[in-house]
């Protein structure tokens, strides 16, 4: 099945080599030669977008969107193998060529579909002795393999391959665009190679409910052979092709959130100093959000399990307003439609009923969550999950995260998240490069200190000028730190300065205010309510980043700033540095100032302080609202949720590791 696109009416445009920004500084660390047989679908892709070909075929990347799901729906019957091909004519060539085709008796044998439709259930017009679905053919001589949706033919050996496509038939010469016609030409060449007579092909466009004939001529055959050779060449080059520049082909592409074409092109034009200057210029604009408390107001867009509470009935701003002032096209969604499921009741059990998770409490109560609406499942403490439910999560790529009862992140169970072995090898090589590790660590620590300074400026009742000045100076020192140990020292000093003024961001009066006094940062265990909230917020953020990194294809355990240690998600801790103040700390400040948590939501055991279950539930709701909050990206100018920001930053780090961009873009709020 070919990858379905939303923009089938987009014509092919030549790529000017002069606009291809900087060349890659190094070859990617491939582990072997490309496959000998090129799938016909990749012939389609290499003519459409060479970068798309490389992402799918060389790196094994894939992502669904509404158009790929619709495409699978169109193919659901064609993908069921059935029927048979006619016997090959006597003396036909094809020795040594492998072919696989289903051979059970066809329920539609003896019927031919309408000339306008390719559905075997339509009214018959004339008899057709042979029809086969999901026919897989290969040829070592041609170097091509393909799974053909439907093949119609007669006893003379004359066949017509039919490809199913979502969308409408385009009004263009040839009946379809070149990539689709070349894919059908590959099908024809394979059938001819097996000794059949095949003079034409057809595409059935589901939206138009019409079958379009595709003529096979010498020019199209030459283009198809050249495309197959080019697909092998691109893959063997071990260098991912550059993104298309402002191309309409990117609209609706399911891999656009992985490819990040506009973002990558912008970063390829900027070096490290220009990137910092762009971020600082963005920081100089008037703030979009007034303070940390107001940022947490507003519900989640999708709230199937009541996470947002009563606030969930309020309306959000429209995406059109969010795009105001955007510098780049936002080609991927601003928010994720799915939500995490947290289960914290001790003794609860999670089972599976159809496409739903069923959570049963010890008292016998039931709560359900649709798998299609679930992004991850987090178990806090002693919560049981059935093998059937776990398998359903793994099959759908939904991570299962394990945390202690108090919220400490332990790890996760997940299926095969990414097949991109090149990225993993590049990550390990970069981790052994001391210069890269120091450069990356400088950037995230500078961003952390500057974001902490911004938090104080926006939320402190009367921030001391000396504190703000010291944080500014420490950020400058971090930018030029000579080694990782010295950078750790600068970060520790900045943390003491920041948490020394942290209590000034907390509002309230009287006894309730006194319960949330903070005298510095402490943990393991936290000894006051504020530190208990901070520890839980950091654990949740580490869990989300570890899950995101795994999805992207990076190893969360192998960091560049935080050195590897048994069981520690070092890379997740690296990336979360710049988000600690603006996500985790902001949630804590707003939860206290808005009365989301109260002093009686905490319990004390000796010198330790922890949230009670009811308080933890309210804090989880506040955290999820923060992750769903829209924010303007400081480099790209468009507005996306914080949860989406984590994914974008992780994918940009992957682009850095693969050599496409020079420096990791910092996320510094203004």
XYZ file of C-alpha atoms in Angstrom:
670
model
C 0.000 0.000 0.000
C 1.434 3.346 -0.939
C 1.630 6.073 1.658
C -1.489 8.159 1.239
C -1.173 11.915 1.125
C -3.533 14.808 1.665
C -2.132 16.750 -1.273
C -2.487 14.487 -4.265
C -3.047 17.552 -6.435
C 0.470 18.862 -5.801
C 2.577 18.786 -8.907
C 6.241 17.893 -8.858
C 8.584 20.856 -8.811
C 12.339 20.833 -9.494
C 14.605 21.359 -6.521
C 17.152 24.121 -7.000
C 20.473 22.901 -5.580
C 21.402 26.503 -4.750
C 18.792 26.717 -1.970
C 19.937 23.595 -0.172
C 21.556 25.414 2.756
C 24.605 23.721 4.288
C 25.797 20.225 3.320
C 25.887 17.514 5.926
C 29.195 17.583 7.827
C 29.488 13.812 7.965
C 28.027 10.577 6.694
C 25.463 8.848 8.786
C 26.587 5.708 10.623
C 24.758 3.077 8.572
C 25.259 -0.557 9.517
C 24.958 -2.233 6.115
C 24.001 -2.030 2.463
C 20.416 -1.205 1.431
C 18.081 -4.067 0.439
C 18.571 -5.353 -3.086
C 14.876 -5.157 -3.999
C 13.256 -1.738 -4.129
C 9.551 -1.735 -3.171
C 7.320 -0.130 -5.783
C 6.048 2.157 -3.020
C 9.583 3.547 -2.645
C 9.700 4.266 -6.372
C 6.671 6.434 -5.719
C 8.366 8.111 -2.744
C 11.724 8.860 -4.383
C 9.962 10.708 -7.212
C 7.791 12.577 -4.735
C 10.340 13.466 -2.022
C 13.752 11.876 -1.555
C 13.797 12.842 2.114
C 10.510 10.996 2.655
C 12.030 7.942 0.977
C 15.065 8.038 3.283
C 13.007 8.503 6.445
C 10.721 5.590 5.580
C 13.058 3.106 3.934
C 16.515 3.786 5.389
C 15.521 4.893 8.892
C 12.258 2.987 9.266
C 10.264 6.014 10.400
C 6.491 6.114 10.095
C 3.655 8.042 11.674
C -0.080 7.876 11.120
C -2.365 10.774 10.408
C -5.950 11.031 9.221
C -4.950 10.462 5.606
C -2.933 7.279 6.202
C -5.766 5.907 8.327
C -8.217 6.717 5.550
C -5.868 5.069 3.059
C -5.814 1.855 5.089
C -9.590 1.923 5.192
C -9.682 2.131 1.395
C -7.269 -0.829 1.215
C -8.974 -2.980 3.825
C -10.506 -5.331 1.231
C -7.627 -5.248 -1.245
C -5.225 -6.241 1.532
C -7.061 -9.531 2.102
C -5.313 -12.081 -0.094
C -7.591 -14.092 -2.342
C -8.248 -15.318 -5.864
C -5.638 -16.519 -8.350
C -3.647 -15.452 -11.367
C -4.077 -17.256 -14.686
C -1.437 -19.833 -15.642
C 1.606 -18.295 -17.268
C 1.707 -18.777 -21.044
C 3.861 -21.684 -22.109
C 7.492 -20.782 -22.688
C 7.184 -17.640 -20.581
C 10.335 -16.331 -18.951
C 10.679 -15.903 -15.244
C 13.080 -18.554 -14.063
C 14.649 -17.717 -10.718
C 12.078 -15.023 -9.990
C 10.130 -15.301 -6.772
C 6.405 -14.646 -6.723
C 3.879 -14.982 -3.953
C 0.151 -14.892 -4.606
C -2.821 -16.223 -2.716
C -4.283 -19.296 -4.391
C -7.545 -20.238 -2.653
C -10.643 -20.268 -4.877
C -11.819 -16.730 -5.425
C -15.374 -15.934 -4.292
C -15.538 -13.389 -7.125
C -14.169 -15.648 -9.852
C -16.189 -15.357 -13.050
C -17.088 -11.698 -12.510
C -15.485 -8.503 -13.786
C -15.915 -5.176 -12.108
C -17.461 -2.173 -13.767
C -15.232 -0.152 -16.017
C -15.643 2.741 -13.598
C -15.073 0.860 -10.370
C -12.562 -1.638 -9.043
C -14.791 -3.109 -6.337
C -15.643 -6.768 -6.984
C -19.061 -6.342 -5.371
C -20.233 -3.875 -8.032
C -22.598 -4.949 -10.768
C -20.892 -7.296 -13.251
C -20.664 -6.255 -16.882
C -18.740 -9.109 -18.468
C -17.174 -12.326 -17.257
C -13.606 -12.306 -15.987
C -12.135 -15.730 -15.375
C -9.347 -14.516 -13.088
C -8.990 -11.951 -10.318
C -6.471 -11.891 -7.462
C -6.011 -9.571 -4.502
C -2.880 -8.713 -2.555
C -0.482 -10.256 -5.070
C 3.184 -10.083 -4.065
C 5.754 -10.269 -6.882
C 9.525 -9.850 -6.955
C 12.259 -9.811 -9.574
C 15.955 -9.968 -8.849
C 16.769 -8.924 -12.419
C 14.657 -5.778 -12.169
C 15.565 -5.240 -8.516
C 11.924 -4.468 -7.694
C 9.304 -5.964 -5.407
C 5.668 -5.006 -4.962
C 2.362 -5.991 -3.432
C -0.337 -5.309 -6.005
C -3.800 -4.529 -4.635
C -5.866 -6.211 -7.369
C -4.955 -7.981 -10.617
C -7.616 -8.696 -13.229
C -7.001 -10.929 -16.230
C -8.240 -13.548 -18.627
C -7.168 -16.983 -19.782
C -4.957 -15.533 -22.526
C -2.616 -14.188 -19.852
C -3.452 -10.496 -20.400
C -3.528 -8.743 -17.008
C -4.353 -5.317 -15.576
C -2.922 -4.349 -12.154
C -5.127 -2.004 -10.107
C -3.941 0.231 -7.267
C -6.397 1.648 -4.716
C -5.973 5.314 -3.717
C -7.821 7.576 -1.341
C -8.855 10.966 -2.657
C -10.157 12.124 -6.001
C -8.827 11.508 -9.476
C -6.727 14.521 -10.530
C -7.400 16.303 -13.803
C -3.872 15.947 -15.158
C -2.304 14.404 -18.278
C -1.791 10.684 -17.896
C -4.631 10.343 -15.395
C -2.385 10.615 -12.316
C 0.805 12.269 -11.123
C 4.184 10.840 -12.046
C 4.971 9.085 -8.714
C 1.704 7.137 -8.843
C 2.148 6.280 -12.528
C 5.703 5.056 -11.915
C 4.481 2.846 -9.084
C 1.910 1.282 -11.422
C 4.577 0.909 -14.105
C 6.669 -1.126 -11.626
C 3.647 -3.421 -11.170
C 3.368 -3.844 -14.933
C 7.086 -4.618 -15.297
C 6.868 -7.294 -12.616
C 3.873 -8.963 -14.294
C 5.653 -8.901 -17.645
C 8.728 -10.375 -16.008
C 6.585 -13.300 -14.919
C 5.499 -13.955 -18.491
C 2.139 -12.200 -18.619
C 0.906 -9.736 -21.197
C 0.305 -6.397 -19.515
C -0.191 -3.243 -21.568
C -1.883 -0.952 -19.068
C -2.620 -0.397 -15.400
C -5.334 1.373 -13.465
C -5.842 3.405 -10.299
C -9.130 3.314 -8.408
C -9.729 6.670 -6.671
C -12.053 6.022 -3.753
C -13.342 9.582 -3.304
C -14.223 9.856 -6.999
C -15.450 6.237 -7.111
C -13.736 6.002 -10.475
C -11.082 3.843 -12.083
C -8.514 5.655 -14.239
C -6.477 3.840 -16.872
C -2.711 4.422 -16.827
C -0.850 4.019 -20.125
C 2.588 2.380 -19.991
C 5.037 3.805 -22.536
C 8.796 3.709 -23.013
C 9.333 7.074 -21.297
C 7.478 5.956 -18.163
C 9.406 2.654 -18.124
C 12.718 4.529 -18.308
C 11.613 6.845 -15.485
C 10.638 3.872 -13.335
C 14.005 2.150 -13.811
C 15.817 5.411 -13.043
C 13.707 5.942 -9.916
C 14.533 2.452 -8.618
C 18.230 3.109 -9.183
C 17.940 6.501 -7.491
C 16.208 4.962 -4.460
C 19.148 2.591 -3.986
C 21.610 5.428 -4.527
C 19.968 7.725 -1.972
C 19.828 4.973 0.631
C 23.422 3.851 0.040
C 24.715 7.435 0.286
C 24.140 7.388 4.073
C 23.215 11.075 4.008
C 19.625 12.104 4.559
C 18.484 14.413 1.740
C 17.708 18.017 2.725
C 14.101 19.044 3.351
C 11.974 20.584 0.645
C 11.871 24.382 0.842
C 8.412 25.900 1.454
C 6.893 23.057 -0.536
C 3.133 22.400 -0.583
C 4.025 18.704 -0.633
C 4.647 18.944 3.127
C 1.021 19.806 3.852
C -0.705 16.699 5.139
C 2.390 14.473 4.991
C 2.177 12.071 7.915
C 5.931 12.312 8.540
C 6.069 16.101 8.714
C 6.321 16.039 12.519
C 9.379 13.783 12.190
C 10.909 15.554 9.195
C 10.353 19.123 10.524
C 11.195 20.630 7.108
C 10.734 24.339 7.836
C 12.367 24.108 11.262
C 15.346 22.202 9.882
C 15.804 24.622 6.988
C 15.779 27.592 9.368
C 18.319 26.027 11.715
C 20.555 25.027 8.791
C 20.735 28.711 7.833
C 21.741 29.777 11.348
C 24.955 29.016 13.175
C 25.181 28.866 16.975
C 25.668 32.620 17.527
C 22.869 33.569 15.132
C 20.567 31.087 16.878
C 21.267 32.631 20.284
C 20.681 36.100 18.829
C 17.337 34.983 17.375
C 16.243 33.595 20.733
C 17.269 36.746 22.577
C 15.402 38.894 20.056
C 12.289 36.810 20.633
C 12.744 37.168 24.393
C 12.752 40.943 23.994
C 9.172 41.023 22.746
C 6.251 41.766 25.094
C 5.262 38.653 27.064
C 2.262 36.691 25.867
C 1.381 35.368 29.315
C 1.242 37.567 32.409
C 2.433 35.173 35.114
C 2.698 31.530 36.067
C -0.732 31.488 37.719
C -2.627 32.669 34.676
C -0.815 30.179 32.458
C -2.519 27.311 34.253
C -6.023 28.590 33.733
C -8.055 26.893 31.015
C -9.122 23.299 30.410
C -7.807 20.491 28.296
C -9.299 20.295 24.816
C -9.966 16.565 25.091
C -10.984 15.372 28.555
C -12.624 11.945 28.284
C -11.745 10.973 31.861
C -12.567 14.173 33.746
C -8.975 15.266 34.313
C -9.732 18.944 33.916
C -12.538 19.003 36.479
C -15.100 21.755 36.458
C -12.815 24.030 34.475
C -13.166 21.630 31.577
C -16.266 23.410 30.297
C -14.412 26.620 29.446
C -13.508 27.297 25.838
C -10.030 27.557 24.368
C -8.836 30.037 21.786
C -9.064 28.927 18.191
C -6.027 27.663 16.293
C -6.398 30.540 13.859
C -5.679 33.014 16.647
C -2.777 30.910 17.863
C -1.079 31.235 14.498
C -0.974 35.020 14.714
C 2.543 36.281 14.246
C 3.954 32.837 13.419
C 7.273 32.971 11.588
C 7.133 29.475 10.130
C 4.379 27.188 8.933
C 3.143 24.951 11.724
C 2.675 21.789 9.699
C 2.100 19.491 12.673
C -0.743 19.666 15.222
C -0.470 22.167 18.060
C -1.692 19.602 20.577
C -1.869 15.872 20.992
C -5.441 14.598 20.934
C -4.510 11.826 23.355
C -4.108 12.017 27.128
C -2.180 10.069 29.759
C -3.986 7.760 32.163
C -2.786 7.852 35.791
C -3.785 5.069 38.187
C -2.761 5.723 41.787
C -5.260 3.768 43.912
C -3.394 0.947 45.625
C -4.766 -2.466 44.712
C -6.503 -1.234 41.562
C -6.545 -3.539 38.534
C -6.428 -2.689 34.834
C -8.070 -5.032 32.352
C -9.067 -4.950 28.692
C -12.558 -4.913 27.204
C -12.505 -4.539 23.436
C -10.820 -1.219 22.654
C -11.110 0.064 26.231
C -9.015 -0.128 29.355
C -11.164 -0.967 32.380
C -9.757 0.198 35.731
C -11.333 -1.545 38.725
C -10.811 -0.225 42.238
C -10.627 -2.376 45.359
C -14.155 -1.242 46.221
C -15.430 -2.528 42.876
C -15.836 0.785 41.044
C -15.051 0.907 37.333
C -13.445 3.582 35.174
C -12.888 3.193 31.441
C -10.446 4.784 29.004
C -10.490 4.304 25.252
C -7.197 3.087 23.848
C -7.546 5.462 20.905
C -7.570 8.402 23.365
C -4.634 7.191 25.477
C -1.081 8.467 25.024
C 0.487 6.611 27.977
C -0.483 4.781 31.156
C 1.261 5.622 34.436
C 0.976 3.262 37.416
C 1.799 4.732 40.835
C 2.587 2.100 43.427
C 0.913 -1.307 43.673
C -1.402 -1.340 40.662
C -2.016 -4.538 38.698
C -2.416 -4.781 34.916
C -3.467 -7.858 32.955
C -1.313 -9.436 30.275
C -4.040 -8.751 27.711
C -4.138 -5.048 28.578
C -0.343 -4.782 28.526
C -0.179 -6.462 25.135
C -2.821 -4.103 23.754
C -0.730 -1.149 24.932
C 2.465 -2.549 23.403
C 0.768 -3.331 20.078
C -0.467 0.254 19.813
C 2.815 1.833 20.904
C 1.335 3.193 24.153
C 4.040 3.319 26.855
C 3.331 1.833 30.264
C 5.189 3.858 32.917
C 5.933 2.563 36.415
C 6.318 4.955 39.335
C 6.527 4.552 43.076
C 3.552 5.437 45.239
C 5.209 8.770 45.976
C 5.757 9.500 42.270
C 9.410 8.516 41.719
C 9.879 7.385 38.104
C 11.096 3.774 37.838
C 10.900 2.983 34.132
C 8.563 2.021 31.338
C 7.441 -0.913 29.231
C 6.858 -0.270 25.559
C 6.780 -1.976 22.197
C 9.144 -1.271 19.309
C 9.241 2.523 19.382
C 11.624 3.355 16.549
C 13.566 1.387 13.940
C 16.006 4.227 13.327
C 19.283 2.482 14.191
C 21.274 5.306 12.578
C 20.053 7.689 15.240
C 21.026 5.361 18.065
C 24.531 4.897 16.666
C 24.871 8.669 16.210
C 23.783 9.225 19.825
C 26.429 6.831 21.138
C 29.110 8.481 19.016
C 28.112 11.929 20.236
C 28.142 10.766 23.873
C 31.811 9.838 23.411
C 32.608 13.282 21.964
C 33.641 15.516 24.904
C 33.412 18.696 22.840
C 29.836 17.955 21.779
C 28.777 17.019 25.310
C 30.179 20.271 26.718
C 28.611 22.405 23.987
C 25.204 20.795 24.438
C 25.411 20.995 28.248
C 26.288 24.690 28.135
C 23.182 25.407 26.081
C 20.710 23.590 28.330
C 22.202 25.023 31.544
C 22.131 28.572 30.158
C 18.491 28.042 29.173
C 17.672 26.680 32.636
C 19.216 29.675 34.418
C 17.588 32.211 32.114
C 14.197 30.528 32.404
C 14.560 30.511 36.198
C 15.337 34.229 36.091
C 12.248 34.795 33.949
C 10.121 32.890 36.471
C 11.261 35.222 39.252
C 10.687 38.330 37.152
C 7.170 37.265 36.245
C 5.971 35.780 39.534
C 7.976 37.257 42.420
C 6.249 40.071 44.282
C 9.447 42.144 44.445
C 12.480 40.334 43.013
C 15.774 41.657 44.285
C 17.918 43.250 41.645
C 20.963 41.490 43.085
C 19.354 38.076 42.603
C 18.380 38.790 38.992
C 21.817 40.213 38.265
C 23.577 37.213 39.788
C 21.492 34.788 37.724
C 22.300 36.786 34.606
C 26.009 36.636 35.378
C 25.852 32.908 36.099
C 24.150 32.316 32.740
C 26.992 34.152 31.031
C 29.562 32.087 32.915
C 27.746 28.878 31.992
C 27.962 29.814 28.302
C 31.751 29.764 28.575
C 32.275 26.969 31.122
C 35.528 25.118 30.312
C 34.361 21.676 31.488
C 31.374 19.679 32.677
C 32.470 19.744 36.367
C 32.751 23.547 36.299
C 29.350 23.740 34.620
C 27.869 21.597 37.395
C 29.279 24.038 39.927
C 27.752 27.025 38.122
C 24.392 25.269 37.894
C 24.470 24.437 41.616
C 25.201 28.051 42.514
C 22.367 29.265 40.288
C 19.983 26.755 41.909
C 20.858 28.039 45.414
C 20.257 31.637 44.328
C 16.987 30.753 42.599
C 15.519 28.628 45.386
C 16.624 31.215 47.906
C 14.115 33.575 46.293
C 11.550 30.914 45.373
C 9.279 31.608 48.369
C 8.670 35.126 47.053
C 6.618 33.662 44.206
C 4.164 32.027 46.640
C 1.109 34.047 47.575
C -1.231 33.921 50.553
C -1.202 34.921 54.186
C -1.591 33.551 57.677
C -1.194 29.962 58.765
C -1.856 28.515 55.300
C 0.933 30.623 53.826
C 3.291 29.485 56.560
C 2.740 25.853 55.642
C 4.348 26.543 52.269
C 7.514 28.256 53.473
C 10.587 27.098 51.623
C 14.121 27.168 52.949
C 16.086 25.875 49.987
C 15.739 22.736 47.904
C 15.748 19.342 49.632
C 14.774 15.857 48.450
C 15.010 12.119 49.052
C 12.882 12.572 51.011
C 11.439 16.085 50.700
C 10.989 17.670 54.119
C 8.303 20.269 53.375
C 5.202 20.528 51.155
C 6.822 22.751 48.515
C 9.720 20.373 48.023
C 7.287 17.440 47.903
C 5.452 19.165 45.041
C 8.705 20.005 43.266
C 9.937 16.419 43.485
C 6.674 15.059 42.066
C 6.636 17.639 39.253
C 10.221 16.792 38.289
C 9.424 13.056 38.322
C 6.422 13.597 36.036
C 8.487 15.728 33.662
C 11.291 13.131 33.588
C 8.720 10.438 32.842
C 7.245 12.416 29.946
C 10.640 13.205 28.447
C 11.852 9.604 28.769
C 8.709 8.469 26.943
C 9.105 11.133 24.252
C 12.776 10.327 23.680
C 11.988 6.641 23.297
C 9.304 7.455 20.738
C 11.706 9.636 18.770
C 14.280 6.841 18.699
C 16.791 8.128 21.255
C 18.026 6.177 24.265
C 16.778 8.002 27.388
C 19.550 6.405 29.493
C 22.468 7.845 27.505
C 22.928 11.539 28.236
C 25.480 14.185 27.368
C 25.401 16.411 30.462
C 24.173 13.943 33.076
C 26.565 11.037 32.919
C 25.146 7.521 32.528
C 24.248 5.766 35.750
C 22.362 2.533 36.344
C 18.631 3.106 35.912
C 18.879 6.888 35.492
C 17.254 8.447 32.394
C 20.250 10.730 31.830
C 19.168 12.162 28.459
C 15.674 12.873 29.801
C 17.313 14.770 32.672
C 19.435 16.671 30.138
C 16.462 17.898 28.132
C 14.333 18.656 31.171
C 16.857 21.168 32.554
C 15.495 24.067 30.505
C 11.896 23.021 31.276
C 12.249 22.680 35.051
C 11.416 26.335 35.836
C 8.801 27.014 33.164
C 6.926 23.709 33.453
C 7.538 21.960 36.782
C 8.192 24.997 38.987
C 5.372 26.922 37.299
C 2.921 24.115 38.095
C 3.967 24.145 41.760
C 3.681 27.949 42.072
C 0.268 28.049 40.412
C -1.060 25.035 42.349
C -0.221 26.743 45.657
C -1.290 30.259 44.661
C -4.595 29.117 43.157
C -5.459 26.861 46.091
C -5.320 23.678 44.014
C -3.489 22.032 46.925
C -3.988 22.918 50.580
C -1.965 22.126 53.730
C -4.282 19.239 54.644
C -3.449 17.536 51.303
C -0.081 16.509 52.763
C 0.932 13.831 55.211
C 4.122 13.531 57.254
C 6.125 10.429 58.120
C 8.957 11.318 60.446
C 10.871 14.009 58.598
C 9.355 13.285 55.180
C 6.361 14.992 53.548
C 4.182 13.520 50.786
C 0.884 14.249 49.082
C -2.239 12.360 50.044
C -4.050 10.590 47.181
C -6.682 13.331 46.834
C -4.020 16.028 46.735
C -1.931 14.065 44.257
C -4.930 13.740 41.948
C -5.464 17.507 41.977
C -1.785 18.128 41.333
C -1.769 15.674 38.409
C -4.680 17.603 36.921
C -2.740 20.858 37.269
C 0.336 19.308 35.678
C -1.640 17.984 32.700
C -3.268 21.381 32.184
C 0.181 22.922 32.073
C 1.394 20.365 29.534
C -1.626 21.186 27.358
C -1.029 24.951 27.621
C -0.100 26.649 24.347
C 3.191 28.526 24.245
C 5.020 30.439 21.502
C 8.168 28.657 20.406
C 11.026 31.145 20.855
C 12.802 30.117 17.643
C 9.992 29.245 15.237
C 7.288 31.659 16.353
C 4.275 29.334 16.173
C 2.202 28.252 19.186
C 2.095 24.648 20.332
C 1.443 22.896 23.618
C 4.248 22.187 26.077
C 3.760 18.467 25.484
C 4.282 19.037 21.761
C 7.278 21.262 22.548
C 8.988 18.325 24.262
C 8.598 16.230 21.110
C 9.780 19.009 18.785
C 12.883 19.631 20.921
C 13.668 15.906 21.063
C 13.364 15.590 17.284
C 15.553 18.644 16.780
C 18.177 17.050 19.010
C 17.992 14.043 16.680
C 18.622 16.358 13.721
C 21.703 17.696 15.511
C 23.019 14.193 16.199
C 22.500 13.182 12.568
C 24.457 16.216 11.412
C 21.648 18.130 9.727
C 21.798 21.182 11.970
C 24.747 22.639 13.817
C 23.400 23.390 17.275
C 20.507 22.382 19.507
C 17.955 25.245 19.565
C 17.344 26.436 23.140
C 13.856 26.892 24.538
C 13.905 30.111 26.533
C 10.614 31.705 27.425
C 10.210 35.440 27.638
